[in-house]
mmCIF file of C-alpha atoms and ligand atoms in Angstrom:
data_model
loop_
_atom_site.group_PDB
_atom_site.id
_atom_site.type_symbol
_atom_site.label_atom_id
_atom_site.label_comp_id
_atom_site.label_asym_id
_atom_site.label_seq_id
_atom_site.Cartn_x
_atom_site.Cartn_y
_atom_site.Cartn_z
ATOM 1 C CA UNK A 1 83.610 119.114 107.204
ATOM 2 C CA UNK A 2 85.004 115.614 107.121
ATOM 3 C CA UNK A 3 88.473 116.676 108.591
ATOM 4 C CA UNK A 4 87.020 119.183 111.325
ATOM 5 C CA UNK A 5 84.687 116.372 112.604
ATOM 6 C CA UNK A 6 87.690 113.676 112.345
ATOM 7 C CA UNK A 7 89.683 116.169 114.198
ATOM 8 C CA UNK A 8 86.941 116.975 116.610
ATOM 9 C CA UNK A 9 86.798 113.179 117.526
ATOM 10 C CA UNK A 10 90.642 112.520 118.288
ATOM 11 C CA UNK A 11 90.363 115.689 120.472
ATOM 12 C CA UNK A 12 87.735 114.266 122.540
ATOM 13 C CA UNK A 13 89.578 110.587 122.683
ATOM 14 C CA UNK A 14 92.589 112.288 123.382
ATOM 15 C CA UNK A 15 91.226 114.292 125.782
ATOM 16 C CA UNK A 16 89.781 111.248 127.471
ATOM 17 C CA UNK A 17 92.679 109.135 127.149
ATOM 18 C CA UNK A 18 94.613 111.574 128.707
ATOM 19 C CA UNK A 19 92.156 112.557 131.681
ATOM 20 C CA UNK A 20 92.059 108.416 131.897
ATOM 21 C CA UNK A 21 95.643 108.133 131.835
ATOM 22 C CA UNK A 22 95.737 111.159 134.622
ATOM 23 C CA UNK A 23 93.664 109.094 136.867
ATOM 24 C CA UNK A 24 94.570 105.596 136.127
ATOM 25 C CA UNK A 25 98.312 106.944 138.032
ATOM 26 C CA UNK A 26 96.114 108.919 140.369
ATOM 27 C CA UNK A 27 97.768 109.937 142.617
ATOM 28 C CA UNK A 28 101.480 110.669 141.683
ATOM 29 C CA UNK A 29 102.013 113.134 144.291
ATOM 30 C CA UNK A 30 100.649 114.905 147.602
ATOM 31 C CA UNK A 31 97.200 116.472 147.759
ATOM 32 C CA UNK A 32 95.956 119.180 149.840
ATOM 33 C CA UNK A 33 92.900 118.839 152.007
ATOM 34 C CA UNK A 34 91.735 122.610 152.794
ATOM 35 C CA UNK A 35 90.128 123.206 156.161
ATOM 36 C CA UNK A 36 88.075 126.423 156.172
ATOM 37 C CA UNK A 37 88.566 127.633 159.645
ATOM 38 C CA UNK A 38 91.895 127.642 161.993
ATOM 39 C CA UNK A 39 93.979 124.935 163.011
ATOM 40 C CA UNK A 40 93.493 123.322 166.495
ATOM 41 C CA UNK A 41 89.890 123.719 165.926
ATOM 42 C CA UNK A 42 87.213 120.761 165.507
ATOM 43 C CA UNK A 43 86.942 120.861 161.668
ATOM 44 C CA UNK A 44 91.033 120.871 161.787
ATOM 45 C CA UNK A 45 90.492 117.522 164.329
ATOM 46 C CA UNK A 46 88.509 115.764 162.202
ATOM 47 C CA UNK A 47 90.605 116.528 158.729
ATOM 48 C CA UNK A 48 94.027 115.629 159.998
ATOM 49 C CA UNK A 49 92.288 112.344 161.601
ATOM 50 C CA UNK A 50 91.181 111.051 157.945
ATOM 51 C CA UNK A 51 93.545 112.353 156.552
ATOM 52 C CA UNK A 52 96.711 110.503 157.773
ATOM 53 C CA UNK A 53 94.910 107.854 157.282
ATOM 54 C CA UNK A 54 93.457 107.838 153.859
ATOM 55 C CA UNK A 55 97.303 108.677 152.990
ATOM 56 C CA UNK A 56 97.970 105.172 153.829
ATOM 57 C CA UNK A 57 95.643 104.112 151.248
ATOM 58 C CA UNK A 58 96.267 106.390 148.586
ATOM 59 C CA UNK A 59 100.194 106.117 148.811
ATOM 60 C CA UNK A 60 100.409 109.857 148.990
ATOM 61 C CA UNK A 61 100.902 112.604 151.343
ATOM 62 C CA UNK A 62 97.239 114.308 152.319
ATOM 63 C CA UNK A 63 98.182 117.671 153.752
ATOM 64 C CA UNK A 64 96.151 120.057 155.503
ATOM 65 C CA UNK A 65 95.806 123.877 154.648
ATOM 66 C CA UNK A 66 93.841 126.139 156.983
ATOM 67 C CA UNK A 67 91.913 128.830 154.838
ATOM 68 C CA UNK A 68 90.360 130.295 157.347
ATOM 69 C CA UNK A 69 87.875 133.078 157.516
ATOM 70 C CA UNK A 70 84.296 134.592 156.381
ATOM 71 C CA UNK A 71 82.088 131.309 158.388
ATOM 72 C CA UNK A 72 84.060 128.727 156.017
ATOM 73 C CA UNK A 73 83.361 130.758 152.753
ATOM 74 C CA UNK A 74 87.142 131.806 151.630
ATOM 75 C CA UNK A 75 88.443 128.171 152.625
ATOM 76 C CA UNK A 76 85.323 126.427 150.551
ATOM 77 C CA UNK A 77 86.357 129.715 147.524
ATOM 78 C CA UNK A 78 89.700 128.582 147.238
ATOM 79 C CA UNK A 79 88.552 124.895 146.088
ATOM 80 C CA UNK A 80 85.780 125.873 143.812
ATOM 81 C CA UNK A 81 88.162 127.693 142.188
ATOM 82 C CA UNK A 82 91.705 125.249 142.463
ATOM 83 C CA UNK A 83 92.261 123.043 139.280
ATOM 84 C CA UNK A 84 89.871 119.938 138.848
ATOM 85 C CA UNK A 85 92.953 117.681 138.873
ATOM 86 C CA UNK A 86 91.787 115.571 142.235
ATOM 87 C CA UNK A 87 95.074 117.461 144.483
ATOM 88 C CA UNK A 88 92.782 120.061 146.144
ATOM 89 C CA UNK A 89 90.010 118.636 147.979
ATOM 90 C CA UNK A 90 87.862 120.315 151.236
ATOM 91 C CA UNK A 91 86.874 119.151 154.542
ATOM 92 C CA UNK A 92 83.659 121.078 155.307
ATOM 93 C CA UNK A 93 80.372 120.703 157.582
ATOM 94 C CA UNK A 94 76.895 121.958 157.806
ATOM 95 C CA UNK A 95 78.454 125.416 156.866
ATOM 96 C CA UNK A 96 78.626 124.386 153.635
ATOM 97 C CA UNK A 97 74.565 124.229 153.323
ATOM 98 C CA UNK A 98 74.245 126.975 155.538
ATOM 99 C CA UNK A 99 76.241 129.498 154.283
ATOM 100 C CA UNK A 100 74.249 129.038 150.916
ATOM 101 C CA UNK A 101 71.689 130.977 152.124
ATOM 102 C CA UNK A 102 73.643 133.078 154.673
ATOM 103 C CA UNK A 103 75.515 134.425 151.993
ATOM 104 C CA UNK A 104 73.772 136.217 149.474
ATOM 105 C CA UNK A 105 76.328 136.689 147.075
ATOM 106 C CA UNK A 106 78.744 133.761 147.464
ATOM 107 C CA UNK A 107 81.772 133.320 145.016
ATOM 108 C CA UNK A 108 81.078 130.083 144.402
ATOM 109 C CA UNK A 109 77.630 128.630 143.306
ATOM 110 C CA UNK A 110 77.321 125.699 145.973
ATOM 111 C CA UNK A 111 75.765 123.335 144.163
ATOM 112 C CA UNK A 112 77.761 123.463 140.961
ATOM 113 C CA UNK A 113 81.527 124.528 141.709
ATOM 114 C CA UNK A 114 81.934 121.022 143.703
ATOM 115 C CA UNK A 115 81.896 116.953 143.304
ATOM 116 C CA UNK A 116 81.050 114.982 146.136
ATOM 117 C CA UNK A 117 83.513 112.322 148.161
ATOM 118 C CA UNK A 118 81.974 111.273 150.807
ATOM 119 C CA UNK A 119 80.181 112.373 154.247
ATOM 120 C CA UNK A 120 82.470 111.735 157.066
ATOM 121 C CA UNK A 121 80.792 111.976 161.029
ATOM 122 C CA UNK A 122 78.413 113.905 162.523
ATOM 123 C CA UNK A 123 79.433 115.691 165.929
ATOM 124 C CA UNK A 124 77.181 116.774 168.463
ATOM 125 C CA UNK A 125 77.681 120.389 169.859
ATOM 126 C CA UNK A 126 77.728 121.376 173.530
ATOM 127 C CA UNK A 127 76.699 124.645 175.185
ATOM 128 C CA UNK A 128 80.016 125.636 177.117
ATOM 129 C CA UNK A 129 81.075 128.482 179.199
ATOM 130 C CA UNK A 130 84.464 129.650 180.877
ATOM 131 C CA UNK A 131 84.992 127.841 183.876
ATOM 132 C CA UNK A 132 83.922 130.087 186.398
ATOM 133 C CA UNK A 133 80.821 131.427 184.712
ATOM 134 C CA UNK A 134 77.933 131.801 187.527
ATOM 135 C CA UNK A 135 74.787 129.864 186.216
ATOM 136 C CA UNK A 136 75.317 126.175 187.932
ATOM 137 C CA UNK A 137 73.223 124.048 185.557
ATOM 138 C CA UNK A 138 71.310 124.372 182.634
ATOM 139 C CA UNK A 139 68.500 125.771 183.905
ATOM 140 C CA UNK A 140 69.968 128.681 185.806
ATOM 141 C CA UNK A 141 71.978 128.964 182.478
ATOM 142 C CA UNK A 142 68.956 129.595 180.487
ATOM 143 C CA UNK A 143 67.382 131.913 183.034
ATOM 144 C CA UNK A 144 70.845 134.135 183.774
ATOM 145 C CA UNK A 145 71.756 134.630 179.815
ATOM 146 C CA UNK A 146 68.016 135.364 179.651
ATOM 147 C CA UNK A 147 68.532 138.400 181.864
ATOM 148 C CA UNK A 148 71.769 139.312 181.068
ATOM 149 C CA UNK A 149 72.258 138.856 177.097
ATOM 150 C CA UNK A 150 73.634 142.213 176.264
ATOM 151 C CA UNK A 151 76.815 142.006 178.719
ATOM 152 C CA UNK A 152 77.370 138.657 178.133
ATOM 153 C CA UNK A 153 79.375 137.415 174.777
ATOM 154 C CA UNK A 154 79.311 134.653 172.872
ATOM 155 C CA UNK A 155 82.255 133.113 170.737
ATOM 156 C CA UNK A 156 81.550 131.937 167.529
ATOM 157 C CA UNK A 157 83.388 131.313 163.732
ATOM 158 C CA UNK A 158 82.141 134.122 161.973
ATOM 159 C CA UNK A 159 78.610 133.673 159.800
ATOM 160 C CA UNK A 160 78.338 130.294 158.524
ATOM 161 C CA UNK A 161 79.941 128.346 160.998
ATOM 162 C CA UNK A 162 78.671 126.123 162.703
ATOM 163 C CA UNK A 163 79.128 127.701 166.272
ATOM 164 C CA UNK A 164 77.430 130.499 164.656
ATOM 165 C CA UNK A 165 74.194 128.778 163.565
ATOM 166 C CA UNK A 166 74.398 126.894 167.242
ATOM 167 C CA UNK A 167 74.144 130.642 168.812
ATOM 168 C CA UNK A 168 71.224 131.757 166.416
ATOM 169 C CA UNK A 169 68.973 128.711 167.530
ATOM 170 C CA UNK A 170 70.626 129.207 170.959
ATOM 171 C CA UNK A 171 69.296 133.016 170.742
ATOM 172 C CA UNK A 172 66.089 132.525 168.736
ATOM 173 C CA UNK A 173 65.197 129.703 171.945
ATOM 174 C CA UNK A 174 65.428 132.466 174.612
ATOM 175 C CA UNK A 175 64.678 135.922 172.694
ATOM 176 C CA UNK A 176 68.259 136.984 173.673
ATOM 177 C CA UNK A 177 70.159 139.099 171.180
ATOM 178 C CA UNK A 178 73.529 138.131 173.127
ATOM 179 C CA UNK A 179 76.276 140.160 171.832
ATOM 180 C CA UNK A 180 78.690 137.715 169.436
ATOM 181 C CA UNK A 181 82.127 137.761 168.979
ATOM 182 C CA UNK A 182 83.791 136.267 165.732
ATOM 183 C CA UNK A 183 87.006 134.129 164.850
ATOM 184 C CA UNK A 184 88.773 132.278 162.107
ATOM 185 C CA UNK A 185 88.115 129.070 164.076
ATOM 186 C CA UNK A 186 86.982 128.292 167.844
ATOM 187 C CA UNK A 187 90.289 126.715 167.962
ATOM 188 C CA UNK A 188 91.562 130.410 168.794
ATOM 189 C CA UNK A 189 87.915 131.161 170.098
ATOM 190 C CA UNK A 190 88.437 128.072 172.874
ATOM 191 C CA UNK A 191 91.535 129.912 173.695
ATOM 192 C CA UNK A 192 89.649 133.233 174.657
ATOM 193 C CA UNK A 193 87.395 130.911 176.426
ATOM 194 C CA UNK A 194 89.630 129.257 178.761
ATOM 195 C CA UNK A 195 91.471 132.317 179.167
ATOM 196 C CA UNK A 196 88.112 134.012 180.290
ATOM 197 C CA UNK A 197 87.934 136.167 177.475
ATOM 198 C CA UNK A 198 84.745 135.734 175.966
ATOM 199 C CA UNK A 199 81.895 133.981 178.301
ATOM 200 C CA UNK A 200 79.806 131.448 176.360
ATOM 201 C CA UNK A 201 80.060 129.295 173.203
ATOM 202 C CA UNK A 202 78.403 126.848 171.355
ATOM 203 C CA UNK A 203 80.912 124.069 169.930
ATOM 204 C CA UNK A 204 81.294 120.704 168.347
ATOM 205 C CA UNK A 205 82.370 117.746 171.271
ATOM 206 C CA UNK A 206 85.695 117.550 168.828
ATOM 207 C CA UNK A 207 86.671 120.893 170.468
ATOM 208 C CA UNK A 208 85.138 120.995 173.878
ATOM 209 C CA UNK A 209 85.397 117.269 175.217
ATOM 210 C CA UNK A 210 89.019 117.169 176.566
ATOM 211 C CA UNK A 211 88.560 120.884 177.994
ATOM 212 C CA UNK A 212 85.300 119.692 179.748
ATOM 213 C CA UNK A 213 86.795 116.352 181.059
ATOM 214 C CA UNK A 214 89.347 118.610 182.391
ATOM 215 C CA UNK A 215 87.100 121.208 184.257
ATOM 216 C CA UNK A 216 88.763 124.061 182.457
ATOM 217 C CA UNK A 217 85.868 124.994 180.638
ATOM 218 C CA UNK A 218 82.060 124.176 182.593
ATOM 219 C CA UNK A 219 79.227 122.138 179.770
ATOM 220 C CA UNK A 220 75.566 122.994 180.139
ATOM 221 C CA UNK A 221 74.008 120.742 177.896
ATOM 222 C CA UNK A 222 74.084 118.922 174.284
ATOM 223 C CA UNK A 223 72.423 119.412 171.607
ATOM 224 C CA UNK A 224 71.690 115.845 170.207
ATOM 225 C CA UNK A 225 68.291 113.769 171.191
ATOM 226 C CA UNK A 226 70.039 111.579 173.335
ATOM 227 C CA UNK A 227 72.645 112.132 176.306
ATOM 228 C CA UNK A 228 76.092 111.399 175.032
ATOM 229 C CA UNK A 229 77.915 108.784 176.490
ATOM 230 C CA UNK A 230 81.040 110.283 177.344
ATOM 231 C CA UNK A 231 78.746 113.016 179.333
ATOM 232 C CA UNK A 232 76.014 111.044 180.610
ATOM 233 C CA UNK A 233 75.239 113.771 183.674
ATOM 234 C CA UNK A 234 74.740 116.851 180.374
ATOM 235 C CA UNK A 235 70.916 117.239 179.817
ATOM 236 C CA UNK A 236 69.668 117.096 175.815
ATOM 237 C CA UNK A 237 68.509 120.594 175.065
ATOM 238 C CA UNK A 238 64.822 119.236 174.348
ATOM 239 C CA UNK A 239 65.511 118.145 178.387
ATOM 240 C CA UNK A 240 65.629 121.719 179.041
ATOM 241 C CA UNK A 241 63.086 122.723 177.307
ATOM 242 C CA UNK A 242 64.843 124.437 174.678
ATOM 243 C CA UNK A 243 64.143 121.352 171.304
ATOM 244 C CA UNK A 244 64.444 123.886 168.578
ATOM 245 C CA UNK A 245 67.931 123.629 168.931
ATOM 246 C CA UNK A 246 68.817 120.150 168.012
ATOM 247 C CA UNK A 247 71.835 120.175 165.313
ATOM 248 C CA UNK A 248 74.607 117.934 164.793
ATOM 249 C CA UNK A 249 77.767 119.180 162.494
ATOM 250 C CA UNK A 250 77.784 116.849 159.624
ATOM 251 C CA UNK A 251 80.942 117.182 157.687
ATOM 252 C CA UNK A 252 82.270 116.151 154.214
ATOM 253 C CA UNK A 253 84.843 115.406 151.388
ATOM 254 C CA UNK A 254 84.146 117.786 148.284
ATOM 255 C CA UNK A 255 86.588 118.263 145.204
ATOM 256 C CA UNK A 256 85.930 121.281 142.391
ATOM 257 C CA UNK A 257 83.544 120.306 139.606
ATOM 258 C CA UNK A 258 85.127 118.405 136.844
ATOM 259 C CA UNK A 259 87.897 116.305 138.952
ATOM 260 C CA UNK A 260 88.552 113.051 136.943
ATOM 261 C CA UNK A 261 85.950 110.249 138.457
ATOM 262 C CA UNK A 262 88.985 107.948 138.807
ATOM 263 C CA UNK A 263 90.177 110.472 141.060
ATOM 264 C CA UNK A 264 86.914 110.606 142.803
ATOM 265 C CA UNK A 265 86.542 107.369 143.139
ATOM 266 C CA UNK A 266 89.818 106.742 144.726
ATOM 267 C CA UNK A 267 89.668 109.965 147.221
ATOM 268 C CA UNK A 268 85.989 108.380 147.861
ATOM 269 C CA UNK A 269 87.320 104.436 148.626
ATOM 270 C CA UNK A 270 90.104 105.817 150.722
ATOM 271 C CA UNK A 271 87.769 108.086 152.892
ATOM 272 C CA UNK A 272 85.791 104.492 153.269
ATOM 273 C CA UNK A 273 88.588 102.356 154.163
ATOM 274 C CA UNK A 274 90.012 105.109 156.940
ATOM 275 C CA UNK A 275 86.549 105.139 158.188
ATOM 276 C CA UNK A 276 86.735 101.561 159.158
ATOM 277 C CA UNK A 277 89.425 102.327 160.724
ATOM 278 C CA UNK A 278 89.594 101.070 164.566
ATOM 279 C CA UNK A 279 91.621 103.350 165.793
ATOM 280 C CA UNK A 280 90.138 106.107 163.633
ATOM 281 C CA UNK A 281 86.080 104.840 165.002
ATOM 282 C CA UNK A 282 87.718 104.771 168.851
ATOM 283 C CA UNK A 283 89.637 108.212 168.840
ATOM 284 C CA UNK A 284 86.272 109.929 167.199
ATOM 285 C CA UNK A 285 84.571 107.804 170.033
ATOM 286 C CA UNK A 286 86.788 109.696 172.629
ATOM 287 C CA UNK A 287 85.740 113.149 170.846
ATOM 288 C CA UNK A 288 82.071 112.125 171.463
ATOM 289 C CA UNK A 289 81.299 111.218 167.761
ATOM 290 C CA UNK A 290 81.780 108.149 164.798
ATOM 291 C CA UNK A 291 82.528 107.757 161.267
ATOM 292 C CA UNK A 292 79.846 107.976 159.076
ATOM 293 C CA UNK A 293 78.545 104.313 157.682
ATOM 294 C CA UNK A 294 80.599 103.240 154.760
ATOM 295 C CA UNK A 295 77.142 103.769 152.660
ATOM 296 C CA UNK A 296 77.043 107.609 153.928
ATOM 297 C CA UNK A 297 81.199 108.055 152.637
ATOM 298 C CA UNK A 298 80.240 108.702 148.882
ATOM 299 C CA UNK A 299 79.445 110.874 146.431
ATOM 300 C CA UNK A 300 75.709 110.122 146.007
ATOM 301 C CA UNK A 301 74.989 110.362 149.856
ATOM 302 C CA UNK A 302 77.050 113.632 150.350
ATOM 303 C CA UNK A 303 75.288 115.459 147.200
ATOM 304 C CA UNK A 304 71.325 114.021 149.059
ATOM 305 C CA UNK A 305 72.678 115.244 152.301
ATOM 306 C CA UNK A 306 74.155 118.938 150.775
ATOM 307 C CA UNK A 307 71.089 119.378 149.066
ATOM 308 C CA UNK A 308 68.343 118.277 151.937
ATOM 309 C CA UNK A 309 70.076 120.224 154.171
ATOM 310 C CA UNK A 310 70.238 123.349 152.020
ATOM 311 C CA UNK A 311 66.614 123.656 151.788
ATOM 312 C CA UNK A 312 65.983 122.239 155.549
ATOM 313 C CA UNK A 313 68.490 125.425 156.825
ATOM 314 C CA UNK A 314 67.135 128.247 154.463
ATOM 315 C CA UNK A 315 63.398 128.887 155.689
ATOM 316 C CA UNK A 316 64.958 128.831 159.086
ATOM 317 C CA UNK A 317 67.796 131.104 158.527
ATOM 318 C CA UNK A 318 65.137 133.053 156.318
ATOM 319 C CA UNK A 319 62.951 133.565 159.874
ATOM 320 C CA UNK A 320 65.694 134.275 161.889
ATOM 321 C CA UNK A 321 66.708 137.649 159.381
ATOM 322 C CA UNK A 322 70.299 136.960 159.504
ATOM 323 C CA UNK A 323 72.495 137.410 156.922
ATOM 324 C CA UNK A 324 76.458 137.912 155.971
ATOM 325 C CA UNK A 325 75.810 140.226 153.537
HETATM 326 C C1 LIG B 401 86.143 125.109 163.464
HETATM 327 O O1 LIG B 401 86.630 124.118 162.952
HETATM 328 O O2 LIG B 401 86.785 126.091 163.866
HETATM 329 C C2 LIG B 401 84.675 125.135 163.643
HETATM 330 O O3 LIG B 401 84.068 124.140 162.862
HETATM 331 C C3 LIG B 401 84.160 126.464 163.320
HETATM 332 C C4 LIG B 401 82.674 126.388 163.377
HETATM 333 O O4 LIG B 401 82.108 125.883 162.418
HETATM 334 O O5 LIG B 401 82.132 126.768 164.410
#
């Protein structure tokens, strides 16, 4: 019994030794940041902002895969399930809480395939249309999609996505079963929009500011408490009347369960330092949003806001009767 337990014991110090070695040289070569939707598309904006810059600090390459599809679900599968060696990581958002409850029979269990990094901004959403849609403001908005909700559609990034639970509140507000239409990303959904394709969406400022500044898509409103201050003249949605539907689009660093905490820790002080960044704060600034506080980039703060959020989102998505599957 002797030997087995002496053997037993240099196992677990070698094991240790060598997940401490792993980390101690962490990283020795480029690590992959998976975006669950399309490219071009807000989540994609944010990732490949951080992540060129928390390359700099890591001394290795941080490269973005799309893994798009299913509301964010396949992209968030593929790094529950990619080794724990800290050289898969995902950029998610509120889906990630969301979808949770959205998706009844997930292949991942959220709360236990994932360890935290860090949060990394919060980005307000605006109700947009396609340029030449009819309603002038907000209020005629509310009053034509009112009477019109089964010819009009509504783009959004499949169940889960954020645009998605935008529309629901946006629908449950005004009793209008709109008819939805569903893509990888609304970086290909924006495209449909501009091109006239699809009439309505509800998106993250990320997406919709430059298209908006350049009249080639027309903003009702925002959904944060306050105006935003690069639209100053776009009512709140509690303005119109419509409060139920305050949500901004937190997003965050996650890693599967059982990456090294060297690695963690690293990923985690990076995400911090390119948060600081000036020229990361002041091109988030131009997208209408800001890095999360340096206290709100790690692991503890992530896991408090996954959780809070999870059981904040489920009664409501319970009411609402919507589900993936
Ligand atoms: C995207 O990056 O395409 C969006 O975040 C999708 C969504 O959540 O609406």
């Amino acid at each position: 019994m002797a030997q087995f337990t002496r053997f037993a014991g240099l196992s677990m110090l070698g094991l240790m030794l060598g997940s401490a070695a792993l980390a101690q040289g962490y990283p020795e070569r480029q690590i992959t940041m998976v975006v669950p939707f399309s490219a071009g598309g807000p989540t994609d904006t944010v990732a490949r902002l951080v992540a060129e810059k928390m390359s700099e600090s890591l001394g290795q390459q941080i490269i973005v895969e799309n893994v798009g599809g299913a509301g964010g679900t396949l992209g968030a599968g593929r790094v529950a399930s990619a080794e724990a060696d800290g050289y898969t990581v995902l950029l998610h958002h509120i889906g990630m809480a969301t979808s949770a409850t959205l998706y009844r029979s997930l292949a991942y269990d959220t709360l236990n395939a994932f360890d935290y990094v860090g949060l990394v901004t919060e980005v307000p959403m605006t109700l947009v249309a396609r340029k030449d849609f009819e309603p002038a403001d907000m209020a005629a908005f509310v009053s034509y999609v009112k009477e019109n909700a089964d010819s009009i559609t509504l783009a959004n990034a499949g169940i889960g996505a954020a645009s998605h639970l935008c529309g629901m509140l946006f629908m449950q507000a005004l009793d209008a079963p709109i008819v939805t239409v569903p893509y990888k990303g609304t970086g290909p959904a924006m495209t449909d929009l501009l091109g006239g394709q699809v009439d309505i969406m509800c998106d993250q400022t990320t997406n919709t500011s430059e298209q908006v500044r350049g009249g080639t898509i027309k903003a009702y409103a925002v959904t944060t408490p306050e105006r935003l201050e690069i639209f100053p003249d776009l009512p709140t949605v509690a303005e119109a009347g419509l409060p139920g539907m305050e949500v901004a689009i937190w997003h965050g660093i996650y890693a599967p369960k059982g990456t090294p905490p060297e690695a963690i820790e690293k990923l985690s002080a990076a995400l911090q330092a390119a948060l600081a960044d000036e020229g990361v704060a002041a091109k988030m600034a131009d997208l209408g949003t800001a890095p999360s506080p340096a206290e709100d980039a790690t692991p503890q703060a992530l896991q408090a806001k996954l959780e809070s959020e999870i059981d904040r989102w489920k009664p409501v998505i319970e009411a609402a009767g919507v589900y993936a599957d």
